[in-house]
mmCIF file of C-alpha atoms in Angstrom:
data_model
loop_
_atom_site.group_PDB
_atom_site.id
_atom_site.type_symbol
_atom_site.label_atom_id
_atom_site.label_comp_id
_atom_site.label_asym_id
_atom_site.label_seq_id
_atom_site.Cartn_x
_atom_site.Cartn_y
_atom_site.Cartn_z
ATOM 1 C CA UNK A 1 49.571 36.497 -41.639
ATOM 2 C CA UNK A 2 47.698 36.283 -44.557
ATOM 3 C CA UNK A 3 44.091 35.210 -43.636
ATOM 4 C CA UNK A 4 42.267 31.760 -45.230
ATOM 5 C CA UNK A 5 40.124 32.091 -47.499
ATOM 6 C CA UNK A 6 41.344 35.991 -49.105
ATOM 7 C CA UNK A 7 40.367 35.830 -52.876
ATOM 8 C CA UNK A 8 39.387 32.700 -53.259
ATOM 9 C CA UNK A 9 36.309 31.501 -54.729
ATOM 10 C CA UNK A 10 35.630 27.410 -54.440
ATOM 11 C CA UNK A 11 32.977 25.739 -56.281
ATOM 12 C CA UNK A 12 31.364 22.310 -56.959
ATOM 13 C CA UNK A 13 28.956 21.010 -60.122
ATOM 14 C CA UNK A 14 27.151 17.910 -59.994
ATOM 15 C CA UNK A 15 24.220 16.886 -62.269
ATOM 16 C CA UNK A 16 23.440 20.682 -63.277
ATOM 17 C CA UNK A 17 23.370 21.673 -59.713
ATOM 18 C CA UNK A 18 26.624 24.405 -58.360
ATOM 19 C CA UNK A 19 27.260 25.225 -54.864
ATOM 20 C CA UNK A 20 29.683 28.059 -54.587
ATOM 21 C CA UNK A 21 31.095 29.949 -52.076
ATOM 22 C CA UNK A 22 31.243 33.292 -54.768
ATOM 23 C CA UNK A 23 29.508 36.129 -52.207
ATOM 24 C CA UNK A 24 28.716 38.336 -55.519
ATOM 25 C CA UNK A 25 26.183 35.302 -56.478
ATOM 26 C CA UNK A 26 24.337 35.684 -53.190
ATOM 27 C CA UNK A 27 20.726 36.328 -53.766
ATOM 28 C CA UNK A 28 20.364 38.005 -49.874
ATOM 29 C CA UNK A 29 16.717 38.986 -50.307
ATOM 30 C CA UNK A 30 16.102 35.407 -51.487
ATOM 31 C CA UNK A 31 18.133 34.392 -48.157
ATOM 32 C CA UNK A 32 17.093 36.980 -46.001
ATOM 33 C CA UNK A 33 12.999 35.968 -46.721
ATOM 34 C CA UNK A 34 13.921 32.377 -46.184
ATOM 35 C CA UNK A 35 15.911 32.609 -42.739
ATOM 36 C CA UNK A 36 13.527 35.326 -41.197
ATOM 37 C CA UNK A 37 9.984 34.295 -42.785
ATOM 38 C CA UNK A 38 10.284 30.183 -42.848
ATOM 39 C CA UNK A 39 12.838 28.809 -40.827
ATOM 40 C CA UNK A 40 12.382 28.130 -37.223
ATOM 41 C CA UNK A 41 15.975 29.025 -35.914
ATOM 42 C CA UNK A 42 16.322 32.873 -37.493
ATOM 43 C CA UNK A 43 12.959 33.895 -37.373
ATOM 44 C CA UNK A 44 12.568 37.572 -37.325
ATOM 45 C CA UNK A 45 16.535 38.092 -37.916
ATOM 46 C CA UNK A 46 16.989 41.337 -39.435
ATOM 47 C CA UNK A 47 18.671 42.031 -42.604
ATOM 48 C CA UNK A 48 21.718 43.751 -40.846
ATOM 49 C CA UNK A 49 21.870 40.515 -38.944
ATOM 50 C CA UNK A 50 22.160 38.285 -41.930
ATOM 51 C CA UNK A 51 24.857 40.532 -43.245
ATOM 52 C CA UNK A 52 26.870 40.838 -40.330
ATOM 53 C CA UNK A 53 26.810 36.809 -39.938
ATOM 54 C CA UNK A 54 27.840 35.990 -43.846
ATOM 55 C CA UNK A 55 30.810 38.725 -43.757
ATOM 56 C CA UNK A 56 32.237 36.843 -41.130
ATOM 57 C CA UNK A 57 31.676 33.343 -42.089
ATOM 58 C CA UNK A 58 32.260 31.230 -45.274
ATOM 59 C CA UNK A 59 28.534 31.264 -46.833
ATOM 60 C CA UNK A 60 27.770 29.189 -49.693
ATOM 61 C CA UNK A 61 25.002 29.555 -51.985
ATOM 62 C CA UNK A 62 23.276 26.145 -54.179
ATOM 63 C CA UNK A 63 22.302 27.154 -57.823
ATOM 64 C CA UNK A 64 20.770 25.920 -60.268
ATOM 65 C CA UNK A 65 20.195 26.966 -63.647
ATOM 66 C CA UNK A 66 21.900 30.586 -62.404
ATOM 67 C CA UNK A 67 18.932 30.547 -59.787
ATOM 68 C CA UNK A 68 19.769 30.398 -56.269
ATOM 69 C CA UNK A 69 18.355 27.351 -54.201
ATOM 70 C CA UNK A 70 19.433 26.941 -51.262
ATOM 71 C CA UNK A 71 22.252 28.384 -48.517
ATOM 72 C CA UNK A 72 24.459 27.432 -45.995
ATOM 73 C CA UNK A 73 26.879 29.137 -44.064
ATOM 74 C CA UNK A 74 30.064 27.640 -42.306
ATOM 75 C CA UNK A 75 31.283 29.545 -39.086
ATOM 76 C CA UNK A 76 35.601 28.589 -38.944
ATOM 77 C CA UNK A 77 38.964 29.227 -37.483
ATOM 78 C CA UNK A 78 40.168 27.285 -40.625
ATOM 79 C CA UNK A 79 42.041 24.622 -38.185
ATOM 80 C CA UNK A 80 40.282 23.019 -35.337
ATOM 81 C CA UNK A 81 36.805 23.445 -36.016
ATOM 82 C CA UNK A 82 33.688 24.202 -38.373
ATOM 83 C CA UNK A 83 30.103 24.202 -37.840
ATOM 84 C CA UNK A 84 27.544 24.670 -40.628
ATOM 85 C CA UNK A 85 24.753 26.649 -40.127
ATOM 86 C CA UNK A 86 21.425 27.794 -41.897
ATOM 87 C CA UNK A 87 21.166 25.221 -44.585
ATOM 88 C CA UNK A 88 17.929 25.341 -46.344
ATOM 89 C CA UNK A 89 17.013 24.052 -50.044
ATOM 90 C CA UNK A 90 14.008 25.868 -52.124
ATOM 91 C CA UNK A 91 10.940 23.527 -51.239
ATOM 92 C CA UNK A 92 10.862 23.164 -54.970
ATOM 93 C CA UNK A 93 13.703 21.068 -54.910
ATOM 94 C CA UNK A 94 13.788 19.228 -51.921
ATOM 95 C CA UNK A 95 13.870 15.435 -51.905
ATOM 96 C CA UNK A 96 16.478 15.074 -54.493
ATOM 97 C CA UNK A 97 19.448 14.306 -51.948
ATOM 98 C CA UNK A 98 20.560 18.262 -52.284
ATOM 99 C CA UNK A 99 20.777 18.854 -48.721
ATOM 100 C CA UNK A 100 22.829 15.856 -48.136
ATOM 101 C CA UNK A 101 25.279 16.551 -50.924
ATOM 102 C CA UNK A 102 25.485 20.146 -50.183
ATOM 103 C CA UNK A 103 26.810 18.564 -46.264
ATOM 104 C CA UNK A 104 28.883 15.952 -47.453
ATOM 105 C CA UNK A 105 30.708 18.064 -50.420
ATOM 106 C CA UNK A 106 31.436 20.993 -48.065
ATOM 107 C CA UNK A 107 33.457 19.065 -46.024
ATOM 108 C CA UNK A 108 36.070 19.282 -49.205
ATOM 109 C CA UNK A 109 36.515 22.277 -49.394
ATOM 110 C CA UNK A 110 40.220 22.737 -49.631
ATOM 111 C CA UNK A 111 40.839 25.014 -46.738
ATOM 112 C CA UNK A 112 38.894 22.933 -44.072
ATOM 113 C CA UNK A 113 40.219 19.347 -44.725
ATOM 114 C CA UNK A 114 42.063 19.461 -41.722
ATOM 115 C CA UNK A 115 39.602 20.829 -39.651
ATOM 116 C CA UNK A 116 38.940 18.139 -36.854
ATOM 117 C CA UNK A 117 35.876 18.821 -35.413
ATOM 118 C CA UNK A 118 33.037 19.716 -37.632
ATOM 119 C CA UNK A 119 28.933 20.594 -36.013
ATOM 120 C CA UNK A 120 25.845 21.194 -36.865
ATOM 121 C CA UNK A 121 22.103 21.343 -35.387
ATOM 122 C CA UNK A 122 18.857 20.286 -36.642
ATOM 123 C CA UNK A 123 16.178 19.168 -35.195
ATOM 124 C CA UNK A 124 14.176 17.304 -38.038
ATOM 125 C CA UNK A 125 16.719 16.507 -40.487
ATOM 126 C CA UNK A 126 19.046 13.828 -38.781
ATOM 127 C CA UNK A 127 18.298 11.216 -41.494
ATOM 128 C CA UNK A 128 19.182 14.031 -43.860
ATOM 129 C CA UNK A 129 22.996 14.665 -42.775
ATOM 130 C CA UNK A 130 23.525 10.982 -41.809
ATOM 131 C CA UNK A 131 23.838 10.164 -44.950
ATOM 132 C CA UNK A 132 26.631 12.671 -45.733
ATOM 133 C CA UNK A 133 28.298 11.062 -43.056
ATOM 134 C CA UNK A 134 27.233 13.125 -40.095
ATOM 135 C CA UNK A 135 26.724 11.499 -37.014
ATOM 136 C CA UNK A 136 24.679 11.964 -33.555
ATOM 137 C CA UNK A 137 26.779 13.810 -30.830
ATOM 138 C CA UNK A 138 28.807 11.056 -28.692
ATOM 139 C CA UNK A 139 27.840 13.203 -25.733
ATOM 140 C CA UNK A 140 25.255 15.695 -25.598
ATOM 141 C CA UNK A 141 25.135 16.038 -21.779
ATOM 142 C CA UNK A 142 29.368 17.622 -22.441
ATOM 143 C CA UNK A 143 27.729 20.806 -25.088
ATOM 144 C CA UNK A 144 26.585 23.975 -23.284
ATOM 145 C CA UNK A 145 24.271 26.179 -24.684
ATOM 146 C CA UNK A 146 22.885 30.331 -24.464
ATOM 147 C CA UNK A 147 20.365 31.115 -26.243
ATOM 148 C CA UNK A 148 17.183 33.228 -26.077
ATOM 149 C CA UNK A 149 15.010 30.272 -25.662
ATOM 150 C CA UNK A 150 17.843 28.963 -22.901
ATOM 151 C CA UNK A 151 19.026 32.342 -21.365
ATOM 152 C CA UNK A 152 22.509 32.402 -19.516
ATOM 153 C CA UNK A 153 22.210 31.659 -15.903
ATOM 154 C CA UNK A 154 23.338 33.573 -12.910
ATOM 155 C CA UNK A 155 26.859 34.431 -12.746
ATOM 156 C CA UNK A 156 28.349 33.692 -10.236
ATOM 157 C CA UNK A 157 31.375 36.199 -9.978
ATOM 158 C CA UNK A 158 30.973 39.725 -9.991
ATOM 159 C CA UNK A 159 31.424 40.586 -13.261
ATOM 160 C CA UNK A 160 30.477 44.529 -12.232
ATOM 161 C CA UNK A 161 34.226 44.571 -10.908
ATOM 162 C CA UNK A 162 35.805 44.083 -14.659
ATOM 163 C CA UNK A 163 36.917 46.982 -16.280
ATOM 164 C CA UNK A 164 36.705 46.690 -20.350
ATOM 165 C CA UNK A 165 39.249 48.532 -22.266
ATOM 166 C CA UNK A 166 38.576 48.633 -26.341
ATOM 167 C CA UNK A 167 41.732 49.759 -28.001
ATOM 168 C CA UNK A 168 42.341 49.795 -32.193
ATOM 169 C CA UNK A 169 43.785 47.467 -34.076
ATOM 170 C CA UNK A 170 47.308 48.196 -35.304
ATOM 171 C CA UNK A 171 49.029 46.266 -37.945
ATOM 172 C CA UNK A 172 52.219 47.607 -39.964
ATOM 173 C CA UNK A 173 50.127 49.377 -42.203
ATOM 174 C CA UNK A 174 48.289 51.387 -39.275
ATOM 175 C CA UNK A 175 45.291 51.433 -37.164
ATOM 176 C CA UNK A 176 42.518 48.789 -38.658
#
């Protein structure tokens, strides 16, 4: 199976502005100081983190004039569902309806039009994506949630009975 996404570079222009989902064009320290210095939900996230989580996600970056701007990052299985994560725009150039075109426009990218379900999370920026079309969860009291602020409950089966086996990877072409 050839996997979604291999080789291909998508990108969008509008009035001077590119998003583009080219990895090469990444500025990561630019990234990397925003999500772990100024946002509130990756404070503190290492470097190895923010590597780990745009190898294995589609992350976009916003130019403009061959500066990087903003980010976003869209976590996939390419069919059922997509949820965009760690958006941010440059203070310099917020209030100009980035943000919101940035969410609306990503939802074209060819190989998610299918995708039925598309999320994301804010917690200050409704107005923001509700204008790209996004709208307030139907019903919140159905999503579940782990996190460090919200740790995982007690279990209640004995998870010290289950044995975990890690074996390779083998495809046609050997051990992955």
């Amino acid at each position: 199976m050839a996997w979604v996404n291999d080789n291909k570079i998508v990108e969008w222009v509008r009035g001077g502005y590119e998003l583009s989902t080219d990895r090469d064009r990444l500025d990561i320290e630019k990234i990397h100081h925003f999500l772990s210095e100024q946002s509130d939900w990756a404070r503190g996230q290492s470097r190895d983190t923010l590597m780990r989580s745009i190898a294995h996600s589609l992350a976009l970056g916003l130019y403009y004039q061959g500066q990087q701007i903003g980010f976003a990052r869209i976590v996939t299985d390419f069919a059922r569902l997509a949820y965009v994560m760690d958006i941010f725009i440059d203070a310099a150039f917020r209030g100009r309806g980035l943000g919101t075109w940035l969410s609306a426009v990503v939802r074209s990218h060819p190989d998610l039009i299918n995708v039925s379900k598309w999320m994301l999370t804010t917690r200050d920026a409704q107005p923001v994506y509700q204008r790209a079309g996004w709208n307030l969860v139907t019903h919140p009291e159905s999503i579940m949630e782990i996190t460090r602020a919200n740790p995982a409950a007690h279990c209640t089966i004995p998870l010290a009975e289950t044995r975990l086996t890690v074996k390779p990877f083998i495809t046609k072409d050997g051990p992955q």
